[in-house]
Amino acid sequence: MEVEFKSASELYDRLKPALITKVEEMRRNGYLYIKEEDVWNYLKEVKWVKSVNLELYQMVADVLNSDDASIDIYLKEKLNLRNRKVYFED
């Protein structure tokens, strides 16, 4: 049975249990500031950016098996870039 999603929001909602599980695991490993949206954005912008026709089970596996340190680095770099933009816009 093929499952199709009409929007990214719908897909996010379907992956939410896996995202919550990943964030709980990361919190146990000391990453207390990571949120579900951070994991989602990391996967969208880094892991899945060139992917096509991913199955739901593959996406769930990616969420659960993604590297904690890679997500942490991604988020810190993104925040750093955002802070630089604010600094230069003033």
Short mmCIF file of N, CA and C in Angstrom, two decimals:
data_model
loop_
_atom_site.label_atom_id
_atom_site.label_comp_id
_atom_site.label_asym_id
_atom_site.label_seq_id
_atom_site.Cartn_x
_atom_site.Cartn_y
_atom_site.Cartn_z
N MET A 1 0.84 -1.19 0.00
CA MET A 1 0.00 0.00 0.00
C MET A 1 0.89 1.25 0.00
N GLU A 2 0.73 2.08 -0.98
CA GLU A 2 1.51 3.30 -1.10
C GLU A 2 0.79 4.44 -0.39
N VAL A 3 1.54 5.14 0.44
CA VAL A 3 0.99 6.27 1.18
C VAL A 3 1.55 7.54 0.56
N GLU A 4 0.67 8.46 0.20
CA GLU A 4 1.09 9.74 -0.36
C GLU A 4 0.66 10.86 0.57
N PHE A 5 1.50 11.87 0.65
CA PHE A 5 1.21 13.02 1.51
C PHE A 5 1.01 14.24 0.65
N LYS A 6 0.02 15.01 1.00
CA LYS A 6 -0.33 16.20 0.22
C LYS A 6 0.52 17.42 0.58
N SER A 7 1.16 17.36 1.75
CA SER A 7 1.97 18.51 2.18
C SER A 7 3.09 18.05 3.11
N ALA A 8 4.07 18.92 3.27
CA ALA A 8 5.16 18.64 4.20
C ALA A 8 4.63 18.57 5.63
N SER A 9 3.63 19.37 5.90
CA SER A 9 3.02 19.38 7.23
C SER A 9 2.37 18.03 7.55
N GLU A 10 1.71 17.47 6.58
CA GLU A 10 1.09 16.16 6.75
C GLU A 10 2.14 15.07 6.99
N LEU A 11 3.23 15.14 6.26
CA LEU A 11 4.33 14.19 6.44
C LEU A 11 4.97 14.36 7.81
N TYR A 12 5.18 15.62 8.21
CA TYR A 12 5.74 15.90 9.53
C TYR A 12 4.87 15.28 10.62
N ASP A 13 3.56 15.46 10.51
CA ASP A 13 2.64 14.89 11.50
C ASP A 13 2.77 13.38 11.56
N ARG A 14 2.94 12.75 10.41
CA ARG A 14 3.06 11.29 10.37
C ARG A 14 4.38 10.83 10.99
N LEU A 15 5.43 11.63 10.84
CA LEU A 15 6.74 11.29 11.39
C LEU A 15 6.93 11.74 12.83
N LYS A 16 5.99 12.49 13.35
CA LYS A 16 6.11 13.09 14.69
C LYS A 16 6.47 12.07 15.78
N PRO A 17 5.85 10.88 15.83
CA PRO A 17 6.25 9.93 16.87
C PRO A 17 7.74 9.55 16.80
N ALA A 18 8.25 9.38 15.60
CA ALA A 18 9.68 9.06 15.45
C ALA A 18 10.54 10.26 15.85
N LEU A 19 10.10 11.46 15.48
CA LEU A 19 10.84 12.66 15.85
C LEU A 19 10.88 12.84 17.36
N ILE A 20 9.76 12.60 18.02
CA ILE A 20 9.71 12.70 19.49
C ILE A 20 10.65 11.68 20.11
N THR A 21 10.64 10.47 19.60
CA THR A 21 11.52 9.42 20.10
C THR A 21 12.98 9.81 19.95
N LYS A 22 13.34 10.37 18.79
CA LYS A 22 14.72 10.79 18.55
C LYS A 22 15.13 11.89 19.51
N VAL A 23 14.26 12.87 19.72
CA VAL A 23 14.57 13.97 20.63
C VAL A 23 14.72 13.47 22.06
N GLU A 24 13.89 12.54 22.47
CA GLU A 24 14.02 11.96 23.82
C GLU A 24 15.37 11.26 23.97
N GLU A 25 15.78 10.53 22.94
CA GLU A 25 17.08 9.86 22.95
C GLU A 25 18.21 10.89 23.03
N MET A 26 18.09 11.96 22.26
CA MET A 26 19.12 12.99 22.27
C MET A 26 19.20 13.68 23.62
N ARG A 27 18.08 13.87 24.26
CA ARG A 27 18.08 14.49 25.59
C ARG A 27 18.80 13.60 26.60
N ARG A 28 18.59 12.28 26.48
CA ARG A 28 19.31 11.35 27.36
C ARG A 28 20.81 11.41 27.11
N ASN A 29 21.20 11.82 25.90
CA ASN A 29 22.62 11.92 25.54
C ASN A 29 23.18 13.33 25.76
N GLY A 30 22.40 14.20 26.40
CA GLY A 30 22.90 15.51 26.77
C GLY A 30 22.56 16.65 25.84
N TYR A 31 21.84 16.39 24.77
CA TYR A 31 21.43 17.45 23.84
C TYR A 31 20.05 17.96 24.27
N LEU A 32 20.05 18.81 25.27
CA LEU A 32 18.81 19.22 25.92
C LEU A 32 18.02 20.27 25.15
N TYR A 33 18.63 20.93 24.21
CA TYR A 33 18.00 22.04 23.50
C TYR A 33 17.46 21.66 22.13
N ILE A 34 17.67 20.45 21.68
CA ILE A 34 17.21 20.00 20.37
C ILE A 34 15.70 19.73 20.43
N LYS A 35 14.99 20.21 19.41
CA LYS A 35 13.55 20.01 19.32
C LYS A 35 13.22 19.15 18.11
N GLU A 36 11.98 18.68 18.05
CA GLU A 36 11.54 17.86 16.92
C GLU A 36 11.75 18.59 15.59
N GLU A 37 11.46 19.88 15.59
CA GLU A 37 11.61 20.67 14.36
C GLU A 37 13.06 20.72 13.90
N ASP A 38 13.99 20.70 14.85
CA ASP A 38 15.41 20.74 14.50
C ASP A 38 15.82 19.46 13.76
N VAL A 39 15.36 18.32 14.26
CA VAL A 39 15.66 17.04 13.61
C VAL A 39 15.02 17.02 12.22
N TRP A 40 13.77 17.45 12.14
CA TRP A 40 13.05 17.51 10.87
C TRP A 40 13.79 18.38 9.85
N ASN A 41 14.18 19.58 10.28
CA ASN A 41 14.87 20.49 9.37
C ASN A 41 16.23 19.94 8.94
N TYR A 42 16.95 19.32 9.86
CA TYR A 42 18.23 18.70 9.51
C TYR A 42 18.02 17.66 8.41
N LEU A 43 17.06 16.79 8.59
CA LEU A 43 16.82 15.74 7.61
C LEU A 43 16.38 16.33 6.27
N LYS A 44 15.48 17.30 6.30
CA LYS A 44 15.00 17.93 5.07
C LYS A 44 16.12 18.64 4.31
N GLU A 45 16.96 19.36 5.05
CA GLU A 45 17.96 20.21 4.42
C GLU A 45 19.29 19.52 4.16
N VAL A 46 19.55 18.40 4.83
CA VAL A 46 20.84 17.73 4.67
C VAL A 46 20.67 16.32 4.11
N LYS A 47 19.93 15.50 4.78
CA LYS A 47 19.83 14.08 4.41
C LYS A 47 18.94 13.84 3.19
N TRP A 48 17.80 14.50 3.14
CA TRP A 48 16.80 14.22 2.10
C TRP A 48 16.82 15.20 0.95
N VAL A 49 17.72 16.15 0.95
CA VAL A 49 17.67 17.24 -0.02
C VAL A 49 17.68 16.75 -1.47
N LYS A 50 18.39 15.69 -1.76
CA LYS A 50 18.47 15.17 -3.13
C LYS A 50 17.72 13.85 -3.30
N SER A 51 17.00 13.44 -2.29
CA SER A 51 16.29 12.17 -2.33
C SER A 51 14.96 12.30 -3.07
N VAL A 52 14.58 11.23 -3.74
CA VAL A 52 13.28 11.17 -4.40
C VAL A 52 12.63 9.83 -4.09
N ASN A 53 11.32 9.85 -4.04
CA ASN A 53 10.53 8.63 -3.83
C ASN A 53 10.90 7.86 -2.57
N LEU A 54 11.17 8.57 -1.50
CA LEU A 54 11.45 7.91 -0.23
C LEU A 54 10.18 7.27 0.30
N GLU A 55 10.32 6.10 0.84
CA GLU A 55 9.20 5.42 1.50
C GLU A 55 9.15 5.88 2.95
N LEU A 56 7.97 5.79 3.54
CA LEU A 56 7.79 6.21 4.92
C LEU A 56 8.73 5.45 5.87
N TYR A 57 8.89 4.16 5.66
CA TYR A 57 9.76 3.37 6.54
C TYR A 57 11.21 3.85 6.45
N GLN A 58 11.64 4.30 5.27
CA GLN A 58 13.00 4.81 5.11
C GLN A 58 13.17 6.13 5.88
N MET A 59 12.14 6.94 5.83
CA MET A 59 12.20 8.22 6.53
C MET A 59 12.20 8.01 8.04
N VAL A 60 11.40 7.08 8.52
CA VAL A 60 11.39 6.77 9.95
C VAL A 60 12.77 6.25 10.37
N ALA A 61 13.35 5.37 9.56
CA ALA A 61 14.69 4.85 9.87
C ALA A 61 15.72 5.98 9.90
N ASP A 62 15.61 6.92 8.96
CA ASP A 62 16.53 8.05 8.94
C ASP A 62 16.39 8.89 10.21
N VAL A 63 15.16 9.12 10.63
CA VAL A 63 14.93 9.89 11.86
C VAL A 63 15.60 9.19 13.04
N LEU A 64 15.30 7.92 13.21
CA LEU A 64 15.78 7.19 14.38
C LEU A 64 17.28 6.92 14.36
N ASN A 65 17.87 6.83 13.18
CA ASN A 65 19.29 6.48 13.06
C ASN A 65 20.19 7.66 12.74
N SER A 66 19.63 8.85 12.69
CA SER A 66 20.46 10.01 12.39
C SER A 66 21.44 10.26 13.53
N ASP A 67 22.60 10.76 13.15
CA ASP A 67 23.68 10.98 14.10
C ASP A 67 23.42 12.22 14.96
N ASP A 68 23.43 12.04 16.26
CA ASP A 68 23.17 13.14 17.18
C ASP A 68 24.13 14.31 16.97
N ALA A 69 25.41 14.01 16.85
CA ALA A 69 26.42 15.06 16.70
C ALA A 69 26.22 15.83 15.40
N SER A 70 25.83 15.16 14.34
CA SER A 70 25.59 15.84 13.06
C SER A 70 24.42 16.81 13.16
N ILE A 71 23.37 16.40 13.86
CA ILE A 71 22.23 17.29 14.07
C ILE A 71 22.66 18.50 14.90
N ASP A 72 23.45 18.26 15.93
CA ASP A 72 23.95 19.33 16.80
C ASP A 72 24.79 20.32 16.00
N ILE A 73 25.70 19.83 15.18
CA ILE A 73 26.55 20.70 14.35
C ILE A 73 25.70 21.50 13.37
N TYR A 74 24.76 20.83 12.72
CA TYR A 74 23.87 21.50 11.78
C TYR A 74 23.14 22.66 12.46
N LEU A 75 22.58 22.40 13.64
CA LEU A 75 21.81 23.42 14.34
C LEU A 75 22.70 24.58 14.77
N LYS A 76 23.88 24.28 15.27
CA LYS A 76 24.79 25.35 15.70
C LYS A 76 25.23 26.20 14.51
N GLU A 77 25.52 25.57 13.38
CA GLU A 77 25.90 26.32 12.18
C GLU A 77 24.75 27.19 11.70
N LYS A 78 23.55 26.64 11.72
CA LYS A 78 22.38 27.40 11.28
C LYS A 78 22.15 28.61 12.18
N LEU A 79 22.25 28.41 13.49
CA LEU A 79 22.07 29.52 14.43
C LEU A 79 23.17 30.56 14.26
N ASN A 80 24.38 30.11 14.02
CA ASN A 80 25.50 31.01 13.81
C ASN A 80 25.28 31.86 12.57
N LEU A 81 24.82 31.25 11.49
CA LEU A 81 24.54 32.00 10.27
C LEU A 81 23.43 33.01 10.49
N ARG A 82 22.41 32.60 11.22
CA ARG A 82 21.28 33.50 11.50
C ARG A 82 21.77 34.70 12.31
N ASN A 83 22.63 34.45 13.31
CA ASN A 83 23.16 35.54 14.13
C ASN A 83 24.02 36.48 13.30
N ARG A 84 24.78 35.95 12.37
CA ARG A 84 25.61 36.79 11.50
C ARG A 84 24.74 37.70 10.64
N LYS A 85 23.65 37.16 10.11
CA LYS A 85 22.76 37.97 9.28
C LYS A 85 22.18 39.12 10.08
N VAL A 86 21.76 38.86 11.29
CA VAL A 86 21.20 39.92 12.15
C VAL A 86 22.27 40.97 12.40
N TYR A 87 23.49 40.54 12.67
CA TYR A 87 24.58 41.46 12.96
C TYR A 87 24.85 42.39 11.77
N PHE A 88 24.90 41.84 10.57
CA PHE A 88 25.22 42.62 9.39
C PHE A 88 24.05 43.46 8.87
N GLU A 89 22.85 43.11 9.26
CA GLU A 89 21.69 43.88 8.82
C GLU A 89 21.52 45.16 9.60
N ASP A 90 22.06 45.23 10.79
CA ASP A 90 21.91 46.44 11.63
C ASP A 90 22.68 47.61 11.12
#
